[in-house]
CSV table of C-alpha atoms in Angstrom, one decimal:
chain,number,residue,atom,x,y,z
A,30,MET,CA,41.4,5.7,-76.9
A,31,SER,CA,38.2,6.4,-75.0
A,32,ASP,CA,37.4,9.8,-73.8
A,33,THR,CA,37.3,9.8,-70.0
A,34,THR,CA,36.4,13.4,-69.7
A,35,THR,CA,33.1,13.9,-68.1
A,36,GLN,CA,31.0,17.0,-68.6
A,37,PRO,CA,29.6,18.7,-65.5
A,38,ARG,CA,25.9,18.2,-65.0
A,39,LEU,CA,23.3,19.4,-62.6
A,40,LYS,CA,23.5,17.3,-59.4
A,41,ARG,CA,20.5,15.3,-58.1
A,42,ALA,CA,20.6,16.2,-54.4
A,43,LEU,CA,17.0,17.2,-53.4
A,44,GLY,CA,14.3,15.0,-51.9
A,45,LEU,CA,10.6,15.9,-51.1
A,46,THR,CA,11.4,17.9,-48.0
A,47,GLY,CA,14.2,19.9,-49.7
A,48,LEU,CA,12.0,20.6,-52.7
A,49,THR,CA,9.0,21.7,-50.6
A,50,LEU,CA,11.2,24.0,-48.5
A,51,PHE,CA,12.7,25.4,-51.6
A,52,GLY,CA,9.3,26.3,-52.9
A,53,VAL,CA,8.1,27.8,-49.5
A,54,THR,CA,11.4,29.7,-49.1
A,55,TYR,CA,11.0,31.0,-52.7
A,56,MET,CA,7.6,32.3,-51.7
A,57,THR,CA,9.0,33.2,-48.3
A,58,VAL,CA,6.3,33.0,-45.6
A,59,ILE,CA,6.6,36.7,-44.8
A,60,THR,CA,6.3,37.7,-48.5
A,61,VAL,CA,2.9,39.0,-47.4
A,62,PHE,CA,4.7,42.2,-46.5
A,63,THR,CA,6.4,42.5,-50.0
A,64,THR,CA,3.2,43.9,-51.5
A,65,TYR,CA,1.3,44.5,-48.3
A,66,GLY,CA,0.8,48.2,-48.8
A,67,ILE,CA,0.3,48.0,-52.6
A,68,VAL,CA,-2.4,45.4,-52.5
A,69,ASN,CA,-4.2,46.9,-49.5
A,70,GLN,CA,-4.4,50.2,-51.4
A,71,VAL,CA,-5.8,48.4,-54.5
A,72,THR,CA,-8.4,46.4,-52.4
A,73,ASP,CA,-9.1,49.0,-49.8
A,74,GLY,CA,-7.8,46.9,-47.0
A,75,HIS,CA,-9.2,43.5,-48.2
A,76,LEU,CA,-5.9,41.8,-48.7
A,77,PRO,CA,-7.1,38.4,-47.2
A,78,SER,CA,-9.9,38.1,-49.8
A,79,ALA,CA,-7.4,38.8,-52.6
A,80,TYR,CA,-5.2,36.0,-51.2
A,81,VAL,CA,-8.1,33.5,-51.1
A,82,VAL,CA,-8.8,34.2,-54.8
A,83,ALA,CA,-5.1,33.8,-55.6
A,84,VAL,CA,-4.8,30.5,-53.7
A,85,VAL,CA,-7.8,29.0,-55.4
A,86,THR,CA,-6.4,30.0,-58.8
A,87,MET,CA,-2.9,28.8,-58.0
A,88,LEU,CA,-4.1,25.3,-56.8
A,89,PHE,CA,-5.5,24.5,-60.3
A,90,THR,CA,-2.3,25.8,-61.9
A,91,ALA,CA,-0.1,23.9,-59.4
A,92,ALA,CA,-2.0,20.6,-60.4
A,93,SER,CA,-1.2,21.4,-64.0
A,94,TYR,CA,2.5,21.9,-63.2
A,95,GLY,CA,2.5,18.5,-61.4
A,96,ALA,CA,1.0,16.8,-64.5
A,97,MET,CA,3.6,18.3,-66.8
A,98,VAL,CA,6.5,17.5,-64.5
A,99,ARG,CA,5.6,13.8,-64.6
A,100,LYS,CA,5.7,14.0,-68.4
A,101,TYR,CA,8.9,16.1,-68.8
A,102,PRO,CA,11.1,15.9,-65.6
A,103,VAL,CA,13.7,18.4,-66.8
A,104,ALA,CA,14.9,21.9,-66.2
A,105,GLY,CA,13.0,24.6,-68.0
A,106,SER,CA,9.5,24.8,-66.4
A,107,ALA,CA,6.8,26.4,-68.5
A,108,TYR,CA,9.3,27.0,-71.3
A,109,THR,CA,9.8,23.2,-71.7
A,110,TYR,CA,6.2,22.2,-71.2
A,111,THR,CA,4.9,24.7,-73.8
A,112,GLN,CA,7.7,23.8,-76.2
A,113,GLN,CA,6.9,20.1,-76.1
A,114,SER,CA,3.1,20.8,-76.3
A,115,PHE,CA,2.8,23.5,-78.9
A,116,GLY,CA,6.2,23.7,-80.6
A,117,GLY,CA,9.5,25.6,-80.3
A,118,ALA,CA,8.2,29.1,-81.1
A,119,ALA,CA,5.3,29.0,-78.5
A,120,GLY,CA,7.7,27.4,-76.0
A,121,PHE,CA,10.3,30.1,-76.4
A,122,LEU,CA,7.8,33.0,-76.2
A,123,THR,CA,6.4,31.5,-73.1
A,124,GLY,CA,9.8,31.1,-71.6
A,125,TRP,CA,10.7,34.6,-72.7
A,126,VAL,CA,7.7,36.2,-71.1
A,127,MET,CA,8.3,34.0,-68.0
A,128,LEU,CA,11.7,35.5,-67.8
A,129,LEU,CA,10.1,38.8,-66.8
A,130,ASP,CA,9.0,37.4,-63.5
A,131,TYR,CA,12.1,35.4,-62.9
A,132,LEU,CA,14.5,38.2,-63.7
A,133,PHE,CA,12.5,40.6,-61.5
A,134,ILE,CA,12.1,38.2,-58.5
A,135,PRO,CA,15.7,38.5,-57.3
A,136,MET,CA,15.6,42.2,-58.0
A,137,ILE,CA,12.5,42.9,-55.9
A,138,ASN,CA,14.0,41.1,-53.0
A,139,PHE,CA,17.2,43.1,-53.3
A,140,MET,CA,15.1,46.3,-53.4
A,141,LEU,CA,13.2,45.3,-50.3
A,142,ILE,CA,16.3,44.4,-48.3
A,143,GLY,CA,17.6,47.9,-49.0
A,144,ILE,CA,14.2,49.6,-48.2
A,145,TYR,CA,13.7,47.7,-44.9
A,146,LEU,CA,17.3,47.9,-43.7
A,147,ASN,CA,17.3,51.6,-44.4
A,148,THR,CA,14.3,52.1,-42.0
A,149,GLN,CA,16.7,50.9,-39.2
A,150,PHE,CA,19.9,52.4,-40.5
A,151,PRO,CA,18.8,55.6,-42.3
A,152,ALA,CA,22.4,56.9,-42.6
A,153,VAL,CA,23.3,54.0,-45.0
A,154,PRO,CA,21.8,54.5,-48.5
A,155,ILE,CA,19.3,52.0,-49.8
A,156,TRP,CA,21.5,51.1,-52.8
A,157,VAL,CA,24.4,50.0,-50.6
A,158,PHE,CA,22.3,47.3,-48.9
A,159,THR,CA,20.8,46.3,-52.3
A,160,LEU,CA,24.2,45.9,-53.9
A,161,VAL,CA,25.7,43.9,-51.1
A,162,SER,CA,22.7,41.4,-51.0
A,163,LEU,CA,23.0,41.0,-54.8
A,164,LEU,CA,26.7,40.0,-54.6
A,165,LEU,CA,26.1,37.6,-51.7
A,166,VAL,CA,23.3,35.9,-53.6
A,167,LEU,CA,25.5,35.5,-56.7
A,168,LEU,CA,28.2,33.8,-54.5
A,169,PHE,CA,25.7,31.4,-52.9
A,170,ASN,CA,24.3,30.5,-56.3
A,171,ILE,CA,27.7,29.6,-57.7
A,172,LEU,CA,28.6,27.5,-54.7
A,173,GLY,CA,25.8,25.1,-55.4
A,174,ILE,CA,22.3,23.8,-54.6
A,175,ASN,CA,23.2,21.9,-51.5
A,176,LEU,CA,24.3,25.1,-49.7
A,177,VAL,CA,21.1,26.8,-50.8
A,178,ASN,CA,19.1,23.9,-49.4
A,179,LYS,CA,20.8,24.1,-46.0
A,180,VAL,CA,20.3,27.9,-45.8
A,181,ASN,CA,16.6,27.3,-46.6
A,182,PHE,CA,16.0,25.3,-43.4
A,183,VAL,CA,17.3,28.2,-41.3
A,184,ILE,CA,15.2,30.8,-43.2
A,185,ILE,CA,12.0,28.8,-42.9
A,186,ALA,CA,12.5,28.3,-39.1
A,187,LEU,CA,13.1,32.0,-38.5
A,188,SER,CA,10.1,33.0,-40.6
A,189,VAL,CA,7.8,30.7,-38.8
A,190,VAL,CA,8.9,32.2,-35.4
A,191,LEU,CA,8.2,35.6,-36.7
A,192,VAL,CA,4.7,34.6,-38.0
A,193,VAL,CA,3.8,33.0,-34.7
A,194,VAL,CA,4.8,36.1,-32.7
A,195,PHE,CA,3.1,38.5,-35.2
A,196,VAL,CA,-0.2,36.6,-35.2
A,197,ALA,CA,-0.2,36.5,-31.4
A,198,LEU,CA,0.5,40.2,-31.1
A,199,ALA,CA,-2.1,41.0,-33.8
A,200,PHE,CA,-4.9,39.1,-32.1
A,201,LYS,CA,-3.9,40.5,-28.7
A,202,GLN,CA,-4.2,44.0,-30.1
A,203,TYR,CA,-7.5,43.2,-31.8
A,204,LEU,CA,-9.1,41.7,-28.7
A,205,GLY,CA,-7.8,44.5,-26.5
A,206,GLY,CA,-9.0,47.3,-28.8
A,207,ASP,CA,-12.3,48.6,-30.1
A,208,GLN,CA,-12.6,45.8,-32.7
A,209,ALA,CA,-13.7,48.2,-35.4
A,210,VAL,CA,-13.2,45.5,-38.0
A,211,GLY,CA,-15.3,42.4,-37.9
A,212,LEU,CA,-13.6,38.9,-38.1
A,213,ILE,CA,-15.0,38.2,-41.5
A,214,GLU,CA,-14.8,41.7,-42.9
A,215,PRO,CA,-11.3,41.3,-44.4
A,216,PHE,CA,-12.6,38.4,-46.5
A,217,THR,CA,-15.4,40.4,-48.2
A,218,PHE,CA,-15.0,42.4,-51.4
A,219,GLY,CA,-15.5,45.8,-49.9
A,220,GLU,CA,-16.6,48.9,-51.8
A,221,GLY,CA,-14.2,48.1,-54.7
A,222,GLY,CA,-16.1,44.9,-55.4
A,223,ILE,CA,-14.7,41.8,-57.1
A,224,GLY,CA,-12.8,43.8,-59.6
A,225,ALA,CA,-10.6,45.4,-57.0
A,226,VAL,CA,-10.0,42.1,-55.3
A,227,ALA,CA,-9.1,40.5,-58.7
A,228,SER,CA,-6.6,43.3,-59.4
A,229,GLY,CA,-5.1,42.6,-56.0
A,230,ALA,CA,-5.0,38.9,-56.6
A,231,ALA,CA,-3.3,39.4,-59.9
A,232,ILE,CA,-0.5,41.3,-58.1
A,233,LEU,CA,-0.3,38.5,-55.6
A,234,ALA,CA,0.5,36.0,-58.3
A,235,LEU,CA,4.2,36.8,-57.6
A,236,SER,CA,3.7,35.3,-54.1
A,237,PHE,CA,3.1,31.9,-55.6
A,238,LEU,CA,6.1,31.6,-58.0
A,239,GLY,CA,7.5,29.0,-55.5
A,240,PHE,CA,5.7,26.1,-57.2
A,241,ASP,CA,7.0,27.1,-60.6
A,242,ALA,CA,10.5,27.5,-59.1
A,243,VAL,CA,10.2,23.9,-57.8
A,244,SER,CA,9.6,22.6,-61.3
A,245,THR,CA,12.8,24.2,-62.5
A,246,LEU,CA,14.7,21.8,-60.2
A,247,SER,CA,13.6,18.6,-62.1
A,248,GLU,CA,17.2,17.8,-63.0
A,249,GLU,CA,18.4,18.3,-59.4
A,250,ALA,CA,15.7,16.2,-57.7
A,251,LYS,CA,16.4,12.6,-56.6
A,252,HIS,CA,13.0,11.4,-57.8
A,253,PRO,CA,11.5,14.1,-60.0
A,254,ARG,CA,8.4,12.3,-61.2
A,255,ARG,CA,7.4,11.3,-57.7
A,256,ASP,CA,8.6,14.2,-55.5
A,257,ILE,CA,8.2,17.4,-57.6
A,258,PRO,CA,4.4,17.2,-58.2
A,259,ARG,CA,4.0,16.6,-54.5
A,260,ALA,CA,6.3,19.4,-53.5
A,261,ILE,CA,4.5,21.8,-55.9
A,262,VAL,CA,1.1,21.2,-54.3
A,263,LEU,CA,2.5,21.1,-50.7
A,264,SER,CA,4.4,24.4,-51.2
A,265,THR,CA,1.3,26.0,-52.6
A,266,LEU,CA,-0.9,24.9,-49.7
A,267,LEU,CA,1.6,25.8,-47.0
A,268,GLY,CA,2.5,29.1,-48.5
A,269,GLY,CA,-1.2,30.0,-49.1
A,270,PHE,CA,-2.2,29.1,-45.6
A,271,PHE,CA,0.5,31.3,-44.1
A,272,PHE,CA,-0.3,34.2,-46.5
A,273,ILE,CA,-4.0,34.1,-45.6
A,274,LEU,CA,-3.3,33.8,-41.8
A,275,VAL,CA,-0.8,36.6,-41.7
A,276,SER,CA,-2.8,39.0,-43.9
A,277,TRP,CA,-6.0,38.3,-41.8
A,278,ALA,CA,-4.2,38.9,-38.5
A,279,GLY,CA,-2.7,42.1,-39.9
A,280,ALA,CA,-6.1,43.4,-41.2
A,281,LEU,CA,-7.7,42.9,-37.7
A,282,ALA,CA,-4.9,44.6,-35.9
A,283,PHE,CA,-4.2,47.5,-38.2
A,284,ASN,CA,-6.6,48.7,-40.9
A,285,PRO,CA,-6.0,52.4,-41.7
A,286,ASP,CA,-7.1,54.5,-44.7
A,287,TRP,CA,-4.6,53.0,-47.1
A,288,SER,CA,-5.3,55.6,-49.8
A,289,ALA,CA,-4.0,58.3,-47.4
A,290,LEU,CA,-0.6,56.7,-46.8
A,291,SER,CA,2.5,58.0,-48.6
A,292,GLY,CA,4.8,56.1,-50.9
A,293,ASP,CA,7.4,55.3,-48.3
A,294,GLN,CA,4.7,54.0,-45.9
A,295,ILE,CA,3.3,51.8,-48.7
A,296,ASP,CA,6.7,50.3,-49.8
A,297,ALA,CA,7.8,49.5,-46.2
A,298,ALA,CA,4.2,48.8,-45.0
A,299,GLY,CA,5.5,46.0,-42.8
A,300,THR,CA,7.3,48.3,-40.4
A,301,THR,CA,4.1,50.5,-40.4
A,302,VAL,CA,2.1,47.5,-39.1
A,303,MET,CA,4.7,46.5,-36.6
A,304,ASP,CA,5.0,50.0,-35.2
A,305,SER,CA,1.2,49.9,-34.5
A,306,PHE,CA,1.9,47.3,-31.8
A,307,GLY,CA,3.8,49.9,-29.8
A,308,THR,CA,6.6,47.4,-29.2
A,309,SER,CA,9.9,48.8,-30.6
A,310,TRP,CA,11.9,45.6,-30.3
A,311,PHE,CA,9.4,43.7,-32.4
A,312,THR,CA,9.8,46.1,-35.4
A,313,ALA,CA,13.6,45.6,-35.3
A,314,PHE,CA,13.0,41.8,-35.0
A,315,PHE,CA,10.6,41.9,-37.9
A,316,VAL,CA,13.1,43.8,-40.1
A,317,ALA,CA,15.9,41.3,-39.3
A,318,ILE,CA,13.8,38.3,-40.2
A,319,TYR,CA,12.2,39.9,-43.2
A,320,VAL,CA,15.6,40.7,-44.6
A,321,VAL,CA,16.7,37.1,-44.0
A,322,GLY,CA,13.6,35.9,-45.8
A,323,ALA,CA,14.0,38.3,-48.7
A,324,PHE,CA,17.6,37.1,-49.0
A,325,GLY,CA,16.4,33.5,-49.2
A,326,SER,CA,13.7,34.4,-51.7
A,327,GLY,CA,16.3,36.3,-53.8
A,328,MET,CA,18.7,33.4,-53.6
A,329,THR,CA,16.2,30.7,-54.7
A,330,GLY,CA,14.9,33.1,-57.4
A,331,GLN,CA,18.4,33.5,-58.7
A,332,VAL,CA,18.8,29.7,-58.7
A,333,SER,CA,15.6,29.2,-60.7
A,334,VAL,CA,16.1,31.8,-63.4
A,335,SER,CA,19.7,30.7,-64.0
A,336,ARG,CA,18.3,27.2,-64.6
A,337,ILE,CA,15.8,28.6,-67.2
A,338,LEU,CA,18.5,30.5,-69.0
A,339,TYR,CA,20.6,27.4,-68.8
A,340,ALA,CA,17.9,25.4,-70.5
A,341,MET,CA,17.3,28.0,-73.2
A,342,GLY,CA,21.1,28.2,-73.9
A,343,ARG,CA,21.3,24.4,-74.1
A,344,ASP,CA,18.4,24.4,-76.7
A,345,GLY,CA,20.2,27.0,-78.8
A,346,MET,CA,17.6,29.8,-78.4
A,347,LEU,CA,19.9,31.9,-76.4
A,348,PRO,CA,23.7,32.1,-76.6
A,349,LYS,CA,25.4,28.7,-75.8
A,350,PRO,CA,27.6,30.1,-73.0
A,351,LEU,CA,24.5,30.3,-70.9
A,352,SER,CA,24.5,26.5,-70.7
A,353,ARG,CA,28.0,26.4,-69.4
A,354,LEU,CA,28.3,24.8,-66.0
A,355,HIS,CA,31.0,25.4,-63.4
A,356,GLN,CA,33.5,22.6,-63.6
A,357,ARG,CA,33.7,22.1,-59.8
A,358,PHE,CA,30.3,23.1,-58.5
A,359,GLY,CA,28.1,22.0,-61.4
A,360,THR,CA,26.2,25.3,-61.4
A,361,PRO,CA,25.3,27.5,-64.4
A,362,VAL,CA,27.7,30.2,-63.6
A,363,VAL,CA,27.4,32.3,-66.7
A,364,ALA,CA,23.6,32.4,-66.4
A,365,ALA,CA,23.9,33.4,-62.7
A,366,VAL,CA,26.2,36.3,-63.6
A,367,ILE,CA,23.8,37.5,-66.3
A,368,VAL,CA,20.9,37.5,-63.8
A,369,SER,CA,23.0,39.5,-61.3
A,370,VAL,CA,23.8,42.1,-64.0
A,371,PHE,CA,20.1,42.5,-64.9
A,372,ALA,CA,19.3,42.8,-61.2
A,373,LEU,CA,21.3,45.9,-61.0
A,374,SER,CA,18.2,47.6,-62.3
A,375,ALA,CA,17.0,47.5,-58.7
A,376,LEU,CA,19.0,50.6,-58.1
A,377,PHE,CA,16.7,52.8,-60.0
A,378,LEU,CA,13.3,51.1,-60.6
A,379,SER,CA,10.2,51.5,-58.3
A,380,LEU,CA,8.8,48.7,-56.2
A,381,ASP,CA,5.3,48.8,-57.7
A,382,THR,CA,6.6,48.7,-61.3
A,383,VAL,CA,8.7,45.6,-60.5
A,384,ALA,CA,5.8,43.9,-58.7
A,385,PHE,CA,3.4,44.4,-61.6
A,386,MET,CA,5.9,43.1,-64.1
A,387,ILE,CA,6.6,39.9,-62.1
A,388,SER,CA,2.9,39.2,-62.0
A,389,PHE,CA,2.5,39.8,-65.8
A,390,GLY,CA,5.2,37.2,-66.7
A,391,ALA,CA,4.0,34.7,-64.1
A,392,LEU,CA,0.3,34.7,-65.1
A,393,ALA,CA,1.2,34.4,-68.8
A,394,ALA,CA,3.3,31.3,-68.0
A,395,PHE,CA,0.6,29.8,-65.7
A,396,ALA,CA,-1.9,30.2,-68.5
A,397,MET,CA,0.3,28.3,-71.0
A,398,VAL,CA,1.0,25.5,-68.6
A,399,ASN,CA,-2.7,24.9,-68.1
A,400,LEU,CA,-3.2,24.7,-71.9
A,401,SER,CA,-0.2,22.4,-72.2
A,402,VAL,CA,-1.8,19.8,-70.0
A,403,ILE,CA,-4.9,19.7,-72.2
A,404,ARG,CA,-2.7,19.4,-75.4
A,405,THR,CA,-0.3,16.9,-74.0
A,406,TYR,CA,-2.7,14.5,-72.3
A,407,LEU,CA,-6.0,14.8,-74.2
A,408,PHE,CA,-4.6,15.5,-77.7
A,409,PRO,CA,-1.2,13.7,-77.6
A,410,LYS,CA,1.0,13.5,-80.7
A,411,ASN,CA,1.0,9.7,-80.5
A,412,GLY,CA,-2.8,9.6,-80.3
A,413,LYS,CA,-2.7,7.6,-77.0
A,414,ARG,CA,-4.8,9.5,-74.6
A,415,PRO,CA,-5.7,8.3,-71.0
A,416,GLU,CA,-9.2,6.7,-70.8
A,417,GLY,CA,-12.1,7.3,-68.4
A,418,ALA,CA,-14.1,10.2,-67.1
A,419,TRP,CA,-11.4,11.0,-64.5
A,420,ALA,CA,-8.9,11.6,-67.2
A,421,TRP,CA,-11.1,14.2,-68.8
A,422,ILE,CA,-11.7,15.9,-65.5
A,423,ARG,CA,-8.0,15.8,-64.4
A,424,TYR,CA,-6.5,16.7,-67.8
A,425,GLY,CA,-9.4,18.7,-69.3
A,426,VAL,CA,-11.8,20.4,-66.9
A,427,MET,CA,-9.3,21.3,-64.1
A,428,PRO,CA,-6.7,22.8,-66.4
A,429,LEU,CA,-9.4,24.7,-68.3
A,430,ILE,CA,-10.6,26.2,-65.0
A,431,GLY,CA,-7.1,27.1,-64.1
A,432,PHE,CA,-6.6,28.7,-67.5
A,433,ALA,CA,-9.8,30.8,-67.2
A,434,LEU,CA,-9.0,32.0,-63.7
A,435,THR,CA,-5.4,32.9,-64.7
A,436,ILE,CA,-6.6,34.9,-67.7
A,437,TRP,CA,-9.1,36.7,-65.5
A,438,LEU,CA,-6.4,37.8,-63.1
A,439,TRP,CA,-4.0,38.6,-66.0
A,440,THR,CA,-6.5,41.0,-67.6
A,441,SER,CA,-6.8,42.8,-64.2
A,442,LEU,CA,-3.3,44.2,-64.4
A,443,GLN,CA,-2.6,47.8,-65.2
A,444,ALA,CA,-2.4,49.1,-68.7
A,445,LEU,CA,1.3,50.1,-68.4
A,446,THR,CA,2.2,46.6,-67.4
A,447,TRP,CA,0.6,45.3,-70.6
A,448,LEU,CA,2.6,47.9,-72.6
A,449,VAL,CA,5.9,46.8,-71.2
A,450,GLY,CA,5.0,43.2,-71.5
A,451,GLY,CA,4.0,43.6,-75.1
A,452,ILE,CA,7.3,45.3,-75.9
A,453,TRP,CA,9.1,42.4,-74.2
A,454,LEU,CA,7.1,39.9,-76.3
A,455,VAL,CA,8.0,41.7,-79.5
A,456,VAL,CA,11.7,41.4,-78.6
A,457,GLY,CA,11.1,37.7,-78.2
A,458,VAL,CA,9.7,37.4,-81.7
A,459,ILE,CA,12.7,39.3,-83.0
A,460,ILE,CA,15.0,36.8,-81.3
A,461,ILE,CA,13.1,33.9,-83.0
A,462,ALA,CA,13.5,35.6,-86.4
A,463,ILE,CA,17.2,36.0,-85.9
A,464,VAL,CA,17.7,32.4,-84.7
A,465,THR,CA,15.6,30.9,-87.5
A,466,GLY,CA,17.0,33.1,-90.3
A,467,GLY,CA,13.8,35.0,-90.8
A,468,PHE,CA,11.5,32.1,-89.8
A,469,ARG,CA,13.0,29.9,-92.5
A,470,ARG,CA,14.3,27.3,-90.1
A,471,PRO,CA,12.5,25.5,-87.2
A,472,VAL,CA,12.9,26.9,-83.7
A,473,PRO,CA,15.4,24.7,-81.8
A,474,MET,CA,13.9,22.5,-79.1
A,475,MET,CA,14.8,19.5,-76.9
A,476,ASP,CA,14.1,16.1,-78.4
A,477,PHE,CA,12.4,13.7,-76.0
A,478,SER,CA,12.5,10.7,-78.4
A,479,GLU,CA,14.0,7.5,-77.3
A,480,ASN,CA,16.9,7.9,-79.8
A,481,ASP,CA,18.1,11.2,-78.3
A,482,PRO,CA,21.0,10.4,-75.9
A,483,SER,CA,20.8,13.8,-74.3
A,484,THR,CA,17.5,13.0,-72.7
A,485,GLN,CA,17.8,9.3,-72.0
A,486,GLN,CA,19.4,9.8,-68.6
A,487,ILE,CA,17.2,12.7,-67.6
A,488,ASP,CA,15.3,10.8,-64.9
A,489,GLN,CA,17.7,7.9,-64.2
A,490,MET,CA,17.1,8.2,-60.5
A,491,GLY,CA,13.3,8.8,-60.8
A,492,GLU,CA,12.0,5.9,-62.8
A,493,ASP,CA,10.8,4.1,-59.7
A,494,TYR,CA,7.7,6.3,-60.1
A,495,PRO,CA,6.3,5.6,-63.5
A,496,LEU,CA,3.8,7.8,-65.2
A,497,ASP,CA,0.3,7.0,-64.1
A,498,PRO,CA,-2.5,8.7,-66.2
A,499,ARG,CA,-4.7,8.6,-63.1
A,500,ALA,CA,-2.2,10.6,-61.0
């Protein structure tokens, strides 16, 4: 008798528009205000120049993600790409370090929801708002990707409205004031020089995790090889444009001595900027939309990290229950619950600590993805590399530039961040030792050979877009 029982699988439901909106929502257009005060302090008010440096760096890395998605259109992101390029150990350590940013992304959004709502409702403790948002995001994650996709449309629309009104008020205030700041001044390096701007850009790496998040949805895209590379670049360009525009408008309208502001004014710097307009209703409007945007970012962040844990559990590097899917909704419910439990740390950690740790994990993953492109395309295991000068530029020069820029930003982070990141990496090595019996067995990894039935149907709906070495 044949077995008619079907195992639940991730559902292919997202097209190019949905994937792009997922990435932009993950970034959230108003994420500028997430680290607005922190980066302005570091760069002495030159936040726009830090965003320009970050966007340039991220475009090279986004192109590398696109190249790897075409080769391996599965869940797992940088973890899978490094695993297939450099082996199971390197892949796991990359995924393990990347977990830092993915585990902290939902957390920082829950923290910000609590901080900003508390500015409007000071009688309610921050932790109450934080906990309620955490539980709601868990519920949405379990119910499935289609619901998340629908909510994303609403969040993007509200965020765009806020950005348009903010930019209009900012320029109105700038033109009607003493214009103490020149139009180009926010794009210069200032007294801190390129080093301060690089440090700011390193923190801003967390703003661009949207394109990495898109790559984690390869098994839920209708046509992954065609749509995900496009969505990665589109979300990076759209997000980068809005980040630069909003930060520039804000710098023109409100440019105080950032070093003189207190901790609370730095964490909730968005309300400080809005209050400078002298329009009380707009501050309340901003907080409402910001909270909605933070909720959307936390929700998409939860979706992405649960897919990474799902992939690691499926490969055997983390406990197998993490790869368990909900029988009805087809979502990795165990992984989602684990992420929510970790996110409870938002109740006692500081905002700047979380921001730095997100950037540490993100930049480490970005660096390895750039190297993976070079290894996969120019030094393939089967010896068949793409021919022509363009192939060496596309799969050699561009990823190498992306790698160099990423490492530059990575080394600009604070020493404490490196200490915590190093400890996390050591824990990853210990896990490898346990799984491999003291390094005596190979690290488990996904098999992409033609004889492996688990990967033969990975892109059954995306083969209309075959791999093109010139793409």
